Coordinates of C-alpha atoms in Angstrom, one line a residue:
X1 CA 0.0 0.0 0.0
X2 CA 1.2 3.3 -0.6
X3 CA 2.4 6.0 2.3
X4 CA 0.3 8.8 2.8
X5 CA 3.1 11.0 1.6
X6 CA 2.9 9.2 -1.4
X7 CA -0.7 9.5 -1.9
X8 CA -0.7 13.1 -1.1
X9 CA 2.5 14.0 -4.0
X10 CA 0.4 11.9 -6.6
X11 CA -2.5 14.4 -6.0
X12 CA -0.4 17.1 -6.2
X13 CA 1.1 15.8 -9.3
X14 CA -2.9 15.6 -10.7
X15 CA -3.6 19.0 -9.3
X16 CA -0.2 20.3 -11.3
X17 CA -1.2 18.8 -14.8
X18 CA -4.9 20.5 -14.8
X19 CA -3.2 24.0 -13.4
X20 CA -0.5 23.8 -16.2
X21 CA -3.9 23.2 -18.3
X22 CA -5.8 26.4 -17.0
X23 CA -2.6 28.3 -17.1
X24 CA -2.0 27.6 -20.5
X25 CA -6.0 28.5 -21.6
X26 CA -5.2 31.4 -20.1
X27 CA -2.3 32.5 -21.7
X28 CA -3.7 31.8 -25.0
X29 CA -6.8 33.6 -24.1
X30 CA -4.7 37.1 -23.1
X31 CA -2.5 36.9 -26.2
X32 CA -5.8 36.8 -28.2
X33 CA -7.3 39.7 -26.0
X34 CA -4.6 42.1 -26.4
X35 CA -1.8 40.1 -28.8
X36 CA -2.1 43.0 -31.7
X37 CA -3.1 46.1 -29.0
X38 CA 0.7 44.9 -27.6
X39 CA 2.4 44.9 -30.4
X40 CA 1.5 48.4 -31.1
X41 CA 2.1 49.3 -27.8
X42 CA 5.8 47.9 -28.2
X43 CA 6.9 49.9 -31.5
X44 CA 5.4 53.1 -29.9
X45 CA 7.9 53.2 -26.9
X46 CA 10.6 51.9 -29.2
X47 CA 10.0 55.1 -31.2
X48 CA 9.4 57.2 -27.6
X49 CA 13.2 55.9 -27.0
X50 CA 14.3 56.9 -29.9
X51 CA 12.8 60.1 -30.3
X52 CA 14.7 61.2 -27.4
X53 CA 17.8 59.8 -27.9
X54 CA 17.8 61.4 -30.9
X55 CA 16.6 64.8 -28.8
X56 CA 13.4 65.3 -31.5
X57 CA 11.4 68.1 -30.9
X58 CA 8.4 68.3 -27.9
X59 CA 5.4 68.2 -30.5
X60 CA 6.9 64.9 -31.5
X61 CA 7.1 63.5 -28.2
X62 CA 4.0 65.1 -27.1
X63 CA 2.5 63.1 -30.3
X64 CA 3.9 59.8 -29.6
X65 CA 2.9 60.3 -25.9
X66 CA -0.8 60.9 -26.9
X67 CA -0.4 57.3 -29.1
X68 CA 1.0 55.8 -26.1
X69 CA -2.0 56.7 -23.8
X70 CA -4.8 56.0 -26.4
X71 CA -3.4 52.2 -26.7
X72 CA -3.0 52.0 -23.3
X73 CA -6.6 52.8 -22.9
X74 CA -7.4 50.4 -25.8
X75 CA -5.9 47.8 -23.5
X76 CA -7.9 48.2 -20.4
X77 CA -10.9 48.1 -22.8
X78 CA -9.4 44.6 -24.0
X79 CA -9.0 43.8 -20.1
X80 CA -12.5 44.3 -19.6
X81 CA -13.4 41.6 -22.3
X82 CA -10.9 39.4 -21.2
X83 CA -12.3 39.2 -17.6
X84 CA -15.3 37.1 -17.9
X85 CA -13.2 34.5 -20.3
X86 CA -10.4 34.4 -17.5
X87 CA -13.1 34.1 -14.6
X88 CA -14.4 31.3 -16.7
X89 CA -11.3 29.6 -17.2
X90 CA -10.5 29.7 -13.4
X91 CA -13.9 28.6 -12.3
X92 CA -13.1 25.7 -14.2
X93 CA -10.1 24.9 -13.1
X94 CA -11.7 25.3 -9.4
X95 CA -14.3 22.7 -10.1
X96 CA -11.7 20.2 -11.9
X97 CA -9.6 20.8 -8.7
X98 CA -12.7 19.7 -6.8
X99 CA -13.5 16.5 -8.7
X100 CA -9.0 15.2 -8.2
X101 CA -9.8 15.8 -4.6
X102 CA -13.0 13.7 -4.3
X103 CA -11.1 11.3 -6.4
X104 CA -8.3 10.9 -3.9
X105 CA -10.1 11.2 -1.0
X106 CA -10.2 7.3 -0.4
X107 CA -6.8 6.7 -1.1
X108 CA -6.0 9.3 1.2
X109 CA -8.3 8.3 4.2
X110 CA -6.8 4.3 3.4
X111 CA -3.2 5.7 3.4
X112 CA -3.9 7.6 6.7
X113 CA -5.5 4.5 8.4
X114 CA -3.3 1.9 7.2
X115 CA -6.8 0.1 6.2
X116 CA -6.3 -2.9 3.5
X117 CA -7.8 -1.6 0.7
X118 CA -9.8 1.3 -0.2
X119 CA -13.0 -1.0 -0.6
X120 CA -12.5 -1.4 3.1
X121 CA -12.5 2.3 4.0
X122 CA -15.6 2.5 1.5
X123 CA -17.6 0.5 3.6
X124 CA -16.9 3.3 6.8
X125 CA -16.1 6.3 4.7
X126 CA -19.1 9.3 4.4
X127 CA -18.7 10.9 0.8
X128 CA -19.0 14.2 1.1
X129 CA -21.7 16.6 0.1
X130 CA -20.5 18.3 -3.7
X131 CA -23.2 21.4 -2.1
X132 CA -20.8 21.9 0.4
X133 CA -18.2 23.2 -1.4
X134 CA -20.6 25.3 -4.6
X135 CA -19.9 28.5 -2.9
X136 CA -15.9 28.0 -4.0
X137 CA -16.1 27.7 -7.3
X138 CA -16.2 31.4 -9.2
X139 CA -15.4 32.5 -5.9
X140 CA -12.1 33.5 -4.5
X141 CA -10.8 33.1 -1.0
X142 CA -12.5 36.1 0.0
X143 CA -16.1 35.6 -0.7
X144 CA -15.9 38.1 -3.7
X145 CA -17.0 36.8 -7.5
X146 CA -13.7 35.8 -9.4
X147 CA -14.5 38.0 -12.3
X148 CA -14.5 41.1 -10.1
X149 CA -11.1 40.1 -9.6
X150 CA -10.4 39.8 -13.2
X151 CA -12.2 43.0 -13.8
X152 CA -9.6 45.0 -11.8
X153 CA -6.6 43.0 -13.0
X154 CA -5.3 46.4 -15.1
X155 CA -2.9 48.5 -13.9
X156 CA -3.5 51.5 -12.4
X157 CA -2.8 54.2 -14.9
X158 CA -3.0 57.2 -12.8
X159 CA -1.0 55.9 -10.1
X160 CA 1.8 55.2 -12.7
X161 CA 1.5 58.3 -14.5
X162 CA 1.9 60.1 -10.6
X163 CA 5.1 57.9 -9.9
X164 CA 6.2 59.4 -13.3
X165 CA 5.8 62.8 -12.7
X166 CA 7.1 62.7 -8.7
X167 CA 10.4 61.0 -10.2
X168 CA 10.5 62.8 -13.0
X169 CA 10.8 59.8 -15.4
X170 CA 11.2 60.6 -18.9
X171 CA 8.4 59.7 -21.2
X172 CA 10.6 56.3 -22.6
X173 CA 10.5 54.9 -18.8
X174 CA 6.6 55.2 -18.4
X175 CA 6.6 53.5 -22.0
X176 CA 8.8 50.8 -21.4
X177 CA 6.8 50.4 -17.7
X178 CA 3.4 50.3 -19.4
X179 CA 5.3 47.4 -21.9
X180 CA 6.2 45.4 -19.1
X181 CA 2.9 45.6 -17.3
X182 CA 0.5 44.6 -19.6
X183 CA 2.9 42.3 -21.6
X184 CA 4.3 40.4 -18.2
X185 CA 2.8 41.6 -14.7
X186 CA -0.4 41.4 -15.8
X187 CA -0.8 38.1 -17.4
X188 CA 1.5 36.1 -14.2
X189 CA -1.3 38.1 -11.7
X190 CA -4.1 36.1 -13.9
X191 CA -2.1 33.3 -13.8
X192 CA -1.5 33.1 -9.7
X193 CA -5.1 34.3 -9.2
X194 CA -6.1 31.0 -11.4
X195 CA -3.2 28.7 -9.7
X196 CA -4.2 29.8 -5.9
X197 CA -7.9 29.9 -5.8
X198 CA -8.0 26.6 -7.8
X199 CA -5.6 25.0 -5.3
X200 CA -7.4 26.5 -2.2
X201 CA -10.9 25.5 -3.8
X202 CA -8.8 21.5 -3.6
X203 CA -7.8 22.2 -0.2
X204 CA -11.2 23.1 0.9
X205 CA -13.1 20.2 -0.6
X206 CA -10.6 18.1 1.2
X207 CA -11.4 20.0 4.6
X208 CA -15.3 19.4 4.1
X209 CA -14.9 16.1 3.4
X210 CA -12.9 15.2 6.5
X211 CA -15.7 17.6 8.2
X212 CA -18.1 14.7 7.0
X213 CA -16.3 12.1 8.5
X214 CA -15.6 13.7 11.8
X215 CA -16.5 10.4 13.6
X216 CA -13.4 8.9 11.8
X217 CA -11.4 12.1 11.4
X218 CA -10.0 13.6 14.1
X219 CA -7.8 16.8 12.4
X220 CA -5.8 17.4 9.6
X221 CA -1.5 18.1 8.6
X222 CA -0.3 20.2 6.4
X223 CA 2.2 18.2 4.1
X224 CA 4.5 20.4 1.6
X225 CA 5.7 19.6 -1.8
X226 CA 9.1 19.0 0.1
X227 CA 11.6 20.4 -2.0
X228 CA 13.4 23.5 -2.7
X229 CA 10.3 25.3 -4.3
X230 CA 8.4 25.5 -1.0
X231 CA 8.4 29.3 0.5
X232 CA 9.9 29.1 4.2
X233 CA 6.4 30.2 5.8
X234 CA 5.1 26.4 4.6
X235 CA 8.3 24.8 5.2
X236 CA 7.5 26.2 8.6
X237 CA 4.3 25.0 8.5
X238 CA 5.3 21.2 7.3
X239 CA 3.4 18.6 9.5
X240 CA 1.6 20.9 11.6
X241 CA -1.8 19.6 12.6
X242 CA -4.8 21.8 12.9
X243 CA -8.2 20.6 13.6
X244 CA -11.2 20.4 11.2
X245 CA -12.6 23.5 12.1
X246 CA -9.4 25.3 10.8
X247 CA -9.2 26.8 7.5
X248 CA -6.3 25.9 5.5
X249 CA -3.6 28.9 5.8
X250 CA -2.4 29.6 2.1
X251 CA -0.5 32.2 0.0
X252 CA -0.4 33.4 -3.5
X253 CA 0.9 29.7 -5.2
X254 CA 0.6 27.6 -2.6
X255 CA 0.9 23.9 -3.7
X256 CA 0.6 22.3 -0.2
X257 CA -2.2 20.2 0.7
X258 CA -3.4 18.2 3.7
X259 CA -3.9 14.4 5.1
X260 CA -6.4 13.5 7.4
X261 CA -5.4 12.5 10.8
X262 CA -7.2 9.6 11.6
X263 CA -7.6 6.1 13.9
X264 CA -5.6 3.0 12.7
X265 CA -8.0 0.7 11.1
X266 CA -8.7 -2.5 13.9
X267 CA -5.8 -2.3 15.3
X268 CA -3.3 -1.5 12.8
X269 CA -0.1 0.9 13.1
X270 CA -0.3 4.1 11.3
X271 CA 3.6 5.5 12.4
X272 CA 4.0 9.1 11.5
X273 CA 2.0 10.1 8.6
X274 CA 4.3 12.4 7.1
X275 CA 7.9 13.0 7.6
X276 CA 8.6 16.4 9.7
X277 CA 9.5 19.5 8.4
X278 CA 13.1 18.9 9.8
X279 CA 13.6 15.5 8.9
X280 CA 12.1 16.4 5.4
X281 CA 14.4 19.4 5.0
X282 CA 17.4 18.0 5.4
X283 CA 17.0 15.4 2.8
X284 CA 17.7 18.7 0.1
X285 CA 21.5 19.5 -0.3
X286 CA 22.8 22.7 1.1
X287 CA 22.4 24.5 -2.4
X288 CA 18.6 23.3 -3.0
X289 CA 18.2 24.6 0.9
X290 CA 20.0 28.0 0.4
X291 CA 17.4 28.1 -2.3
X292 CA 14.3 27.1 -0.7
X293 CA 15.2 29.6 2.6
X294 CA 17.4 32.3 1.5
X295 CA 20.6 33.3 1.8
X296 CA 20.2 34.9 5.5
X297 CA 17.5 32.8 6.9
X298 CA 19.9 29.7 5.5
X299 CA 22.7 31.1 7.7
X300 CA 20.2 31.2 10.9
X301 CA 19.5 27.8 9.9
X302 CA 22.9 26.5 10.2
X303 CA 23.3 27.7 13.1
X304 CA 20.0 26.5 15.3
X305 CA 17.1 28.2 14.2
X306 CA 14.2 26.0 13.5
X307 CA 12.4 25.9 10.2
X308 CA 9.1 26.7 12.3
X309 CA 10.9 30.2 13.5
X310 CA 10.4 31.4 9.5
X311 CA 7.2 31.1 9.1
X312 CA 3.1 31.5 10.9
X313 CA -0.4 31.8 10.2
X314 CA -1.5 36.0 10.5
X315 CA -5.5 36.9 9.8
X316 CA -6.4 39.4 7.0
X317 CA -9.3 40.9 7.3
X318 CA -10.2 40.6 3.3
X319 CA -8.3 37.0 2.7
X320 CA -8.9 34.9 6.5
X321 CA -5.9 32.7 7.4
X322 CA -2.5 33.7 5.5
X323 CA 0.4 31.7 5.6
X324 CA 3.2 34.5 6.1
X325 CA 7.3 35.0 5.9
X326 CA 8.5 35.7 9.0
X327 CA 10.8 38.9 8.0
X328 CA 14.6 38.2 8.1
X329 CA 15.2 41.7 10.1
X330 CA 12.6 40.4 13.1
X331 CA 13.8 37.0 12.6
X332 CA 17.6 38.1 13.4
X333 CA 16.2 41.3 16.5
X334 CA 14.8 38.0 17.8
X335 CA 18.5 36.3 18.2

């Protein structure tokens, strides 16, 4: 039979493939929004540049500029017609991430119990209610419709034009700032809005479930991908058990998910059901740890500090439980 840790890195491995799906479906769907409007937007601050390299008169400039700002207002046009396909493709990424938790769910609880098959644990095993979790999907983690978040997605033109004039940028930096906005920053926002709210929808579904089978289920641990991609606050967090009334903590791009802390079936020996954070951790090689912690809180590391010192759960108002850094400035006051 497989671990639990197993179990829980082959559903992240199924949660992975249909995010690189929505991801992709998303990509495609903002080059086709605003492919051409970019491309414009492109050869007009190459010319800004060059006009002033080349010191050309101010009616030029003032010209160019005027360009500029009338394709940058075709673009958050595009935006706004790009919202309610993006909102789309994330609310069905949410659902999708659903339906791989339900579908793991028994080979999760089995895993957890050490039971002898998963047509054993069927027999005990209360399938959760698919009601309970409609109020995810479109939804994001704070109770506001994902399109609205799509909607606002633009940048914010007047803020950027103030920075401009405070610094006294010249008009080829707020070009080349509006390039990089809505041809990078603005697509990887619609992509980790996608990526988090479908993982958290997967995360919840599990939670609710467990909720079902509180007679059974006693709590739940956080289990991390384990390797040098995890963010210190959920290397922190690696193997912490919370009880099912607990919300999962989570940040922009979390991939961890959580195992169901159970009973051993008749007698059986469960052991631990995941490895702990330290034990985990110190499977990576030094590099692949400087990576995952940082240069600084690597250093603290080597020296004593536990992995639970760089990371804990804070409560936003707007977002509930946030799985937070743990600066390196208060982390080092704290020596």
């Amino acid at each position: 039979m497989p671990s639990i840790y197993d179990v829980a890195r082959d559903f992240r491995l199924r949660l992975l493939d249909r995010e690189a799906a929505a991801v992709a479906d998303m990509d495609r769907a903002y080059k086709r929004a605003t492919g051409e409007t970019l491309r414009r937007l492109q050869i007009v601050a190459d010319r800004i540049a060059e006009a002033e390299l080349a010191n050309e008169d101010t009616a030029t400039l003032n010209d160019l500029t005027a360009r500029l700002m009338k394709i940058q207002e075709q673009l958050q046009d595009e935006l706004k017609r790009w919202g309610p396909e993006a909102s789309s493709i994330a609310t069905r990424a949410q659902s999708e991430a659903v339906d791989v938790a339900s579908q793991m769910l028994l080979p999760m609880a089995t895993a957890a119990s050490n039971a002898p098959s998963e047509a054993a644990m069927s027999t005990v095993w209360n399938r959760f209610d698919p009601m309970s979790v409609e109020q995810l999907i479109g939804f994001a983690s704070d109770g506001s419709p994902l399109d609205q978040l799509f909607q606002a997605i633009g940048p914010d033109m007047k803020q950027m034009l103030a920075n401009a004039i405070i610094q006294g940028d010249h008009n080829s930096v707020l070009a080349r700032r509006m390039v990089s906005t809505y041809r990078d920053l603005t697509p990887a926002r619609a992509k980790t809005i996608a990526r988090t709210e479908m993982l958290r929808a997967s995360r919840e579904a599990q939670r609710q479930s467990f909720l079902a089978n509180s007679d059974i289920v006693h709590g739940w641990m956080r289990a991390s991908a384990g390797d040098h991609n995890v963010c210190p606050a959920c290397w922190a967090l690696h193997g912490t058990r919370q009880d099912l009334a607990t919300i999962v903590p989570t940040h922009p791009n979390c991939r961890c998910t959580v195992v169901p802390v159970m009973d051993p079936w008749m007698g059986q020996t469960t052991g631990d059901l995941i490895p702990n954070a330290e034990t985990t951790f110190a499977r990576l090689s030094p590099e692949r740890q400087m990576e995952a912690l940082g240069r600084g809180r690597y250093l603290l590391y080597k020296t004593g500090t536990p992995l639970s010192a760089f990371g804990r759960v804070v409560e936003d108002e707007r977002w509930g439980p946030i799985a937070e850094v743990v600066p390196l400035r208060e982390l080092i006051n704290n020596e």
